[in-house]
Amino acid sequence: MSANELWGGRFAKGPAEIMERINASIDFDRRLYRQDITGSMAHSSMLMDQGIISREDGEKIQEGLQTILREIEAGNFKTDPALEDIHMHVEARLRELIGDPAGRLHTGRSRNDQVATDMRLWVRDTMDHLDGELKALQEALLGQADAEADTVMPGFTHLQAAQPVTFGHHMLAYLEMFSRDRARLKDARARLNECPLGSAALAGTSFPIDREMTAKELGFDRPTANSLDGVSDRDFALEFLSVASICSMHLSRLAEEIVIWSSAQFRFVECSDSFSTGSSIMPQKKNPDAAELIRGKAGRSAGAFTCLLMMMKGLPMTYGKDMQEDKEPVFDAADNLQLCLAAMSGMISDISVNRVVMKNASGAGFTTATDLADWLVRRLDMPFRNAHHVTGSLVKLAETKDCGLEDLTLADMQTVESSITDEVFEVLGVDNSVASRVSYGGTAPSNVRAQVASWKQRLAGE
């Protein structure tokens, strides 16, 4: 059967070969097959219940659709670009299997509401799967946070050593980021979960269909309230791509840190062999390629979002063939995000932490200077701005002596501020520094362990 036959008698001859090529989407929309068949099963059940088609024809349609599903999953389904998309392929094959009753399936619907429904179903399924992948990554981060709650490392601003923190605290920061990504997925899923099926081409249908029934059978909360919006809305796809872009950005930031941390200049961590590659010319190299690829793929998610946004911005109501271009960016972003989440989970689970190197680096760059300023405020009742000035002078003194703040003698310090006592040395070690950061959300190991316990309970309950 040709596309011409499915379109009906309006066309006297078939399309040009180049038209077939630009018009066909079967090469990429074939992955909607399960959602398309699921939607058609629900639609045919509703048509039977409403008496719009006979039960005999409806049951033949259902059996035929089940056969097609088995054929596709077994890899025995042939495609033809002349049939354009997965929807026409399923309908054409159904006609081959059951004959004329297949023609009744499309009663009360259009390809416009059909594809809108299929895409919502596919994006919803993908969101649910990605939520599981995000949870797995959170669990990997939580495992490292638990193991490294006391591991001191330098915290950075401007990529300059700022204050000591713990590696466990750093891992929990990313766990929080990915928690927001999961929340965004949940929010977007809730808005997505309305069923366009029954909107038909754009104006609804004169057949006595039951849209509540099809919406319920397909797991939607309700049918869409406006037929024009039902077939033309792609906000759900844009929201998904927005979430994917933000999540990919978070993955890229973590990947960038892994690249930096695993360099010879840092040596904070080592990636496992499973997530590294070598060099074709330099035998000593062990490259964090998985992290670099995750960092690189983030641009594809952002590009997919921009692509769909620009495509939609110029479209009037309701459907234009431009909207066929919604699928490839959505599919590409979903595939890459799934791959990157799995790779990052593996990397984080397998990563080795060099605790000694991290601790040695955490004291470099006068990272306890803020602790010294805080001590001057607490113990000497000095205004913070004065304490900031005194501490800056002590840092300058330490630089001239080529030593750390903790290596200055009390006499050295008293040349800058005579009221300093030897109690100041209690706050200058990096361990003392991190232990003192007990404010809610701070880096103290006691805080990290409390957050780890809280997150374990939270994730176990999901």
PDB file of C-alpha atoms in Angstrom, residues 205-362:
ATOM      1  CA  THR A 205     -14.660  15.076  16.238  1.00  0.00           C
ATOM      2  CA  SER A 206     -18.389  14.613  15.720  1.00  0.00           C
ATOM      3  CA  PHE A 207     -18.204  10.966  16.802  1.00  0.00           C
ATOM      4  CA  PRO A 208     -19.415  10.264  20.363  1.00  0.00           C
ATOM      5  CA  ILE A 209     -15.956   9.361  21.673  1.00  0.00           C
ATOM      6  CA  ASP A 210     -15.066   9.035  25.350  1.00  0.00           C
ATOM      7  CA  ARG A 211     -11.811  10.929  25.886  1.00  0.00           C
ATOM      8  CA  GLU A 212     -11.851  10.291  29.614  1.00  0.00           C
ATOM      9  CA  MET A 213     -11.719   6.569  28.898  1.00  0.00           C
ATOM     10  CA  THR A 214      -8.723   6.719  26.572  1.00  0.00           C
ATOM     11  CA  ALA A 215      -6.890   9.121  28.887  1.00  0.00           C
ATOM     12  CA  LYS A 216      -7.398   6.779  31.839  1.00  0.00           C
ATOM     13  CA  GLU A 217      -6.404   3.669  29.895  1.00  0.00           C
ATOM     14  CA  LEU A 218      -3.173   5.324  28.784  1.00  0.00           C
ATOM     15  CA  GLY A 219      -2.280   6.443  32.313  1.00  0.00           C
ATOM     16  CA  PHE A 220      -2.961  10.147  31.795  1.00  0.00           C
ATOM     17  CA  ASP A 221      -4.548  12.274  34.499  1.00  0.00           C
ATOM     18  CA  ARG A 222      -7.065  13.839  32.138  1.00  0.00           C
ATOM     19  CA  PRO A 223      -7.666  14.681  28.458  1.00  0.00           C
ATOM     20  CA  THR A 224      -6.344  17.983  27.122  1.00  0.00           C
ATOM     21  CA  ALA A 225      -9.011  20.672  27.422  1.00  0.00           C
ATOM     22  CA  ASN A 226      -8.556  22.364  24.042  1.00  0.00           C
ATOM     23  CA  SER A 227      -8.297  20.487  20.750  1.00  0.00           C
ATOM     24  CA  LEU A 228      -6.215  23.210  19.077  1.00  0.00           C
ATOM     25  CA  ASP A 229      -3.689  23.162  21.895  1.00  0.00           C
ATOM     26  CA  GLY A 230      -3.862  19.384  22.144  1.00  0.00           C
ATOM     27  CA  VAL A 231      -2.393  18.782  18.692  1.00  0.00           C
ATOM     28  CA  SER A 232      -0.010  21.746  18.582  1.00  0.00           C
ATOM     29  CA  ASP A 233       1.511  21.733  22.058  1.00  0.00           C
ATOM     30  CA  ARG A 234       5.142  20.659  22.320  1.00  0.00           C
ATOM     31  CA  ASP A 235       5.812  22.378  25.632  1.00  0.00           C
ATOM     32  CA  PHE A 236       6.232  18.957  27.211  1.00  0.00           C
ATOM     33  CA  ALA A 237       9.091  18.189  24.816  1.00  0.00           C
ATOM     34  CA  LEU A 238      10.666  21.597  25.424  1.00  0.00           C
ATOM     35  CA  GLU A 239      10.412  21.124  29.172  1.00  0.00           C
ATOM     36  CA  PHE A 240      12.028  17.729  28.865  1.00  0.00           C
ATOM     37  CA  LEU A 241      14.871  19.192  26.812  1.00  0.00           C
ATOM     38  CA  SER A 242      15.242  22.026  29.321  1.00  0.00           C
ATOM     39  CA  VAL A 243      15.575  19.512  32.147  1.00  0.00           C
ATOM     40  CA  ALA A 244      17.993  17.458  30.045  1.00  0.00           C
ATOM     41  CA  SER A 245      20.077  20.566  29.322  1.00  0.00           C
ATOM     42  CA  ILE A 246      20.332  21.557  32.989  1.00  0.00           C
ATOM     43  CA  CYS A 247      21.098  17.997  34.045  1.00  0.00           C
ATOM     44  CA  SER A 248      23.749  17.706  31.316  1.00  0.00           C
ATOM     45  CA  MET A 249      25.283  20.945  32.547  1.00  0.00           C
ATOM     46  CA  HIS A 250      25.515  19.460  36.050  1.00  0.00           C
ATOM     47  CA  LEU A 251      27.133  16.337  34.630  1.00  0.00           C
ATOM     48  CA  SER A 252      29.562  18.501  32.682  1.00  0.00           C
ATOM     49  CA  ARG A 253      30.599  20.422  35.804  1.00  0.00           C
ATOM     50  CA  LEU A 254      31.285  17.189  37.668  1.00  0.00           C
ATOM     51  CA  ALA A 255      33.114  15.797  34.643  1.00  0.00           C
ATOM     52  CA  GLU A 256      35.280  18.926  34.481  1.00  0.00           C
ATOM     53  CA  GLU A 257      36.262  18.478  38.111  1.00  0.00           C
ATOM     54  CA  ILE A 258      37.163  14.843  37.514  1.00  0.00           C
ATOM     55  CA  VAL A 259      39.354  15.896  34.577  1.00  0.00           C
ATOM     56  CA  ILE A 260      41.113  18.468  36.764  1.00  0.00           C
ATOM     57  CA  TRP A 261      41.380  16.253  39.845  1.00  0.00           C
ATOM     58  CA  SER A 262      42.844  13.321  37.895  1.00  0.00           C
ATOM     59  CA  SER A 263      45.567  15.419  36.229  1.00  0.00           C
ATOM     60  CA  ALA A 264      49.212  14.979  37.225  1.00  0.00           C
ATOM     61  CA  GLN A 265      49.181  18.511  38.616  1.00  0.00           C
ATOM     62  CA  PHE A 266      46.394  17.664  41.095  1.00  0.00           C
ATOM     63  CA  ARG A 267      46.367  13.870  41.603  1.00  0.00           C
ATOM     64  CA  PHE A 268      43.348  14.165  43.896  1.00  0.00           C
ATOM     65  CA  VAL A 269      41.620  11.166  42.313  1.00  0.00           C
ATOM     66  CA  GLU A 270      42.311   8.376  39.881  1.00  0.00           C
ATOM     67  CA  CYS A 271      39.711   7.083  37.455  1.00  0.00           C
ATOM     68  CA  SER A 272      39.497   3.328  37.123  1.00  0.00           C
ATOM     69  CA  ASP A 273      40.789   1.583  34.028  1.00  0.00           C
ATOM     70  CA  SER A 274      37.169   0.879  33.089  1.00  0.00           C
ATOM     71  CA  PHE A 275      36.550   4.568  32.426  1.00  0.00           C
ATOM     72  CA  SER A 276      39.939   5.657  31.055  1.00  0.00           C
ATOM     73  CA  THR A 277      41.881   5.307  27.824  1.00  0.00           C
ATOM     74  CA  GLY A 278      45.520   5.524  26.808  1.00  0.00           C
ATOM     75  CA  SER A 279      47.479   7.347  24.151  1.00  0.00           C
ATOM     76  CA  SER A 280      48.574   6.010  20.774  1.00  0.00           C
ATOM     77  CA  ILE A 281      52.008   7.638  21.198  1.00  0.00           C
ATOM     78  CA  MET A 282      52.546   8.407  24.907  1.00  0.00           C
ATOM     79  CA  PRO A 283      52.657   5.168  26.918  1.00  0.00           C
ATOM     80  CA  GLN A 284      52.428   6.934  30.282  1.00  0.00           C
ATOM     81  CA  LYS A 285      49.041   8.511  29.598  1.00  0.00           C
ATOM     82  CA  LYS A 286      45.817   7.544  31.340  1.00  0.00           C
ATOM     83  CA  ASN A 287      43.124   9.829  30.021  1.00  0.00           C
ATOM     84  CA  PRO A 288      39.742  10.472  31.710  1.00  0.00           C
ATOM     85  CA  ASP A 289      37.980  10.163  28.366  1.00  0.00           C
ATOM     86  CA  ALA A 290      34.598   9.174  29.809  1.00  0.00           C
ATOM     87  CA  ALA A 291      34.524  12.433  31.777  1.00  0.00           C
ATOM     88  CA  GLU A 292      35.619  14.429  28.736  1.00  0.00           C
ATOM     89  CA  LEU A 293      32.922  12.862  26.561  1.00  0.00           C
ATOM     90  CA  ILE A 294      30.260  13.614  29.167  1.00  0.00           C
ATOM     91  CA  ARG A 295      31.502  17.194  29.228  1.00  0.00           C
ATOM     92  CA  GLY A 296      31.349  17.351  25.438  1.00  0.00           C
ATOM     93  CA  LYS A 297      27.910  15.797  25.082  1.00  0.00           C
ATOM     94  CA  ALA A 298      26.339  18.475  27.277  1.00  0.00           C
ATOM     95  CA  GLY A 299      26.335  20.750  24.247  1.00  0.00           C
ATOM     96  CA  ARG A 300      24.095  18.336  22.367  1.00  0.00           C
ATOM     97  CA  SER A 301      21.338  18.625  24.965  1.00  0.00           C
ATOM     98  CA  ALA A 302      21.502  22.411  24.934  1.00  0.00           C
ATOM     99  CA  GLY A 303      21.551  22.351  21.130  1.00  0.00           C
ATOM    100  CA  ALA A 304      18.503  20.075  21.032  1.00  0.00           C
ATOM    101  CA  PHE A 305      16.572  22.469  23.260  1.00  0.00           C
ATOM    102  CA  THR A 306      17.509  25.442  21.091  1.00  0.00           C
ATOM    103  CA  CYS A 307      16.649  23.510  17.922  1.00  0.00           C
ATOM    104  CA  LEU A 308      13.121  22.697  19.075  1.00  0.00           C
ATOM    105  CA  LEU A 309      12.545  26.131  20.582  1.00  0.00           C
ATOM    106  CA  MET A 310      13.488  27.842  17.319  1.00  0.00           C
ATOM    107  CA  MET A 311      11.360  25.437  15.304  1.00  0.00           C
ATOM    108  CA  MET A 312       8.283  26.081  17.431  1.00  0.00           C
ATOM    109  CA  LYS A 313       8.601  29.842  17.779  1.00  0.00           C
ATOM    110  CA  GLY A 314       7.343  30.633  14.265  1.00  0.00           C
ATOM    111  CA  LEU A 315       4.450  28.167  14.063  1.00  0.00           C
ATOM    112  CA  PRO A 316       0.836  29.351  14.028  1.00  0.00           C
ATOM    113  CA  MET A 317      -1.925  27.107  15.305  1.00  0.00           C
ATOM    114  CA  THR A 318      -2.122  24.206  14.939  1.00  0.00           C
ATOM    115  CA  TYR A 319      -0.026  21.550  13.198  1.00  0.00           C
ATOM    116  CA  GLY A 320       2.687  22.109  10.608  1.00  0.00           C
ATOM    117  CA  LYS A 321       4.967  19.467   9.153  1.00  0.00           C
ATOM    118  CA  ASP A 322       7.796  21.401  10.776  1.00  0.00           C
ATOM    119  CA  MET A 323       6.717  19.644  13.958  1.00  0.00           C
ATOM    120  CA  GLN A 324       8.032  16.374  12.587  1.00  0.00           C
ATOM    121  CA  GLU A 325      11.395  17.885  13.519  1.00  0.00           C
ATOM    122  CA  ASP A 326      10.558  17.574  17.231  1.00  0.00           C
ATOM    123  CA  LYS A 327      11.574  13.932  17.391  1.00  0.00           C
ATOM    124  CA  GLU A 328      15.240  13.792  16.471  1.00  0.00           C
ATOM    125  CA  PRO A 329      16.444  16.365  19.023  1.00  0.00           C
ATOM    126  CA  VAL A 330      14.316  14.776  21.748  1.00  0.00           C
ATOM    127  CA  PHE A 331      15.558  11.284  20.923  1.00  0.00           C
ATOM    128  CA  ASP A 332      19.184  12.410  20.680  1.00  0.00           C
ATOM    129  CA  ALA A 333      19.099  14.300  23.976  1.00  0.00           C
ATOM    130  CA  ALA A 334      17.427  11.385  25.756  1.00  0.00           C
ATOM    131  CA  ASP A 335      19.893   8.834  24.391  1.00  0.00           C
ATOM    132  CA  ASN A 336      22.921  10.921  25.317  1.00  0.00           C
ATOM    133  CA  LEU A 337      21.654  11.854  28.763  1.00  0.00           C
ATOM    134  CA  GLN A 338      20.933   8.215  29.570  1.00  0.00           C
ATOM    135  CA  LEU A 339      24.423   7.226  28.403  1.00  0.00           C
ATOM    136  CA  CYS A 340      26.114  10.042  30.345  1.00  0.00           C
ATOM    137  CA  LEU A 341      24.241   9.296  33.569  1.00  0.00           C
ATOM    138  CA  ALA A 342      25.218   5.630  33.407  1.00  0.00           C
ATOM    139  CA  ALA A 343      28.854   6.500  32.645  1.00  0.00           C
ATOM    140  CA  MET A 344      29.043   9.034  35.462  1.00  0.00           C
ATOM    141  CA  SER A 345      27.533   6.576  37.941  1.00  0.00           C
ATOM    142  CA  GLY A 346      30.200   4.054  36.983  1.00  0.00           C
ATOM    143  CA  MET A 347      33.013   6.585  37.223  1.00  0.00           C
ATOM    144  CA  ILE A 348      31.957   7.888  40.623  1.00  0.00           C
ATOM    145  CA  SER A 349      31.512   4.374  42.020  1.00  0.00           C
ATOM    146  CA  ASP A 350      34.976   3.287  40.813  1.00  0.00           C
ATOM    147  CA  ILE A 351      36.966   6.453  41.496  1.00  0.00           C
ATOM    148  CA  SER A 352      39.929   6.236  43.888  1.00  0.00           C
ATOM    149  CA  VAL A 353      40.517   9.157  46.245  1.00  0.00           C
ATOM    150  CA  ASN A 354      44.093  10.170  47.108  1.00  0.00           C
ATOM    151  CA  ARG A 355      43.476  11.358  50.648  1.00  0.00           C
ATOM    152  CA  VAL A 356      47.076  12.280  51.458  1.00  0.00           C
ATOM    153  CA  VAL A 357      47.500  14.480  48.386  1.00  0.00           C
ATOM    154  CA  MET A 358      44.140  16.139  49.011  1.00  0.00           C
ATOM    155  CA  LYS A 359      44.976  16.919  52.615  1.00  0.00           C
ATOM    156  CA  ASN A 360      48.407  18.308  51.768  1.00  0.00           C
ATOM    157  CA  ALA A 361      46.860  20.527  49.108  1.00  0.00           C
ATOM    158  CA  SER A 362      44.094  21.716  51.411  1.00  0.00           C
TER     159      SER A 362
END
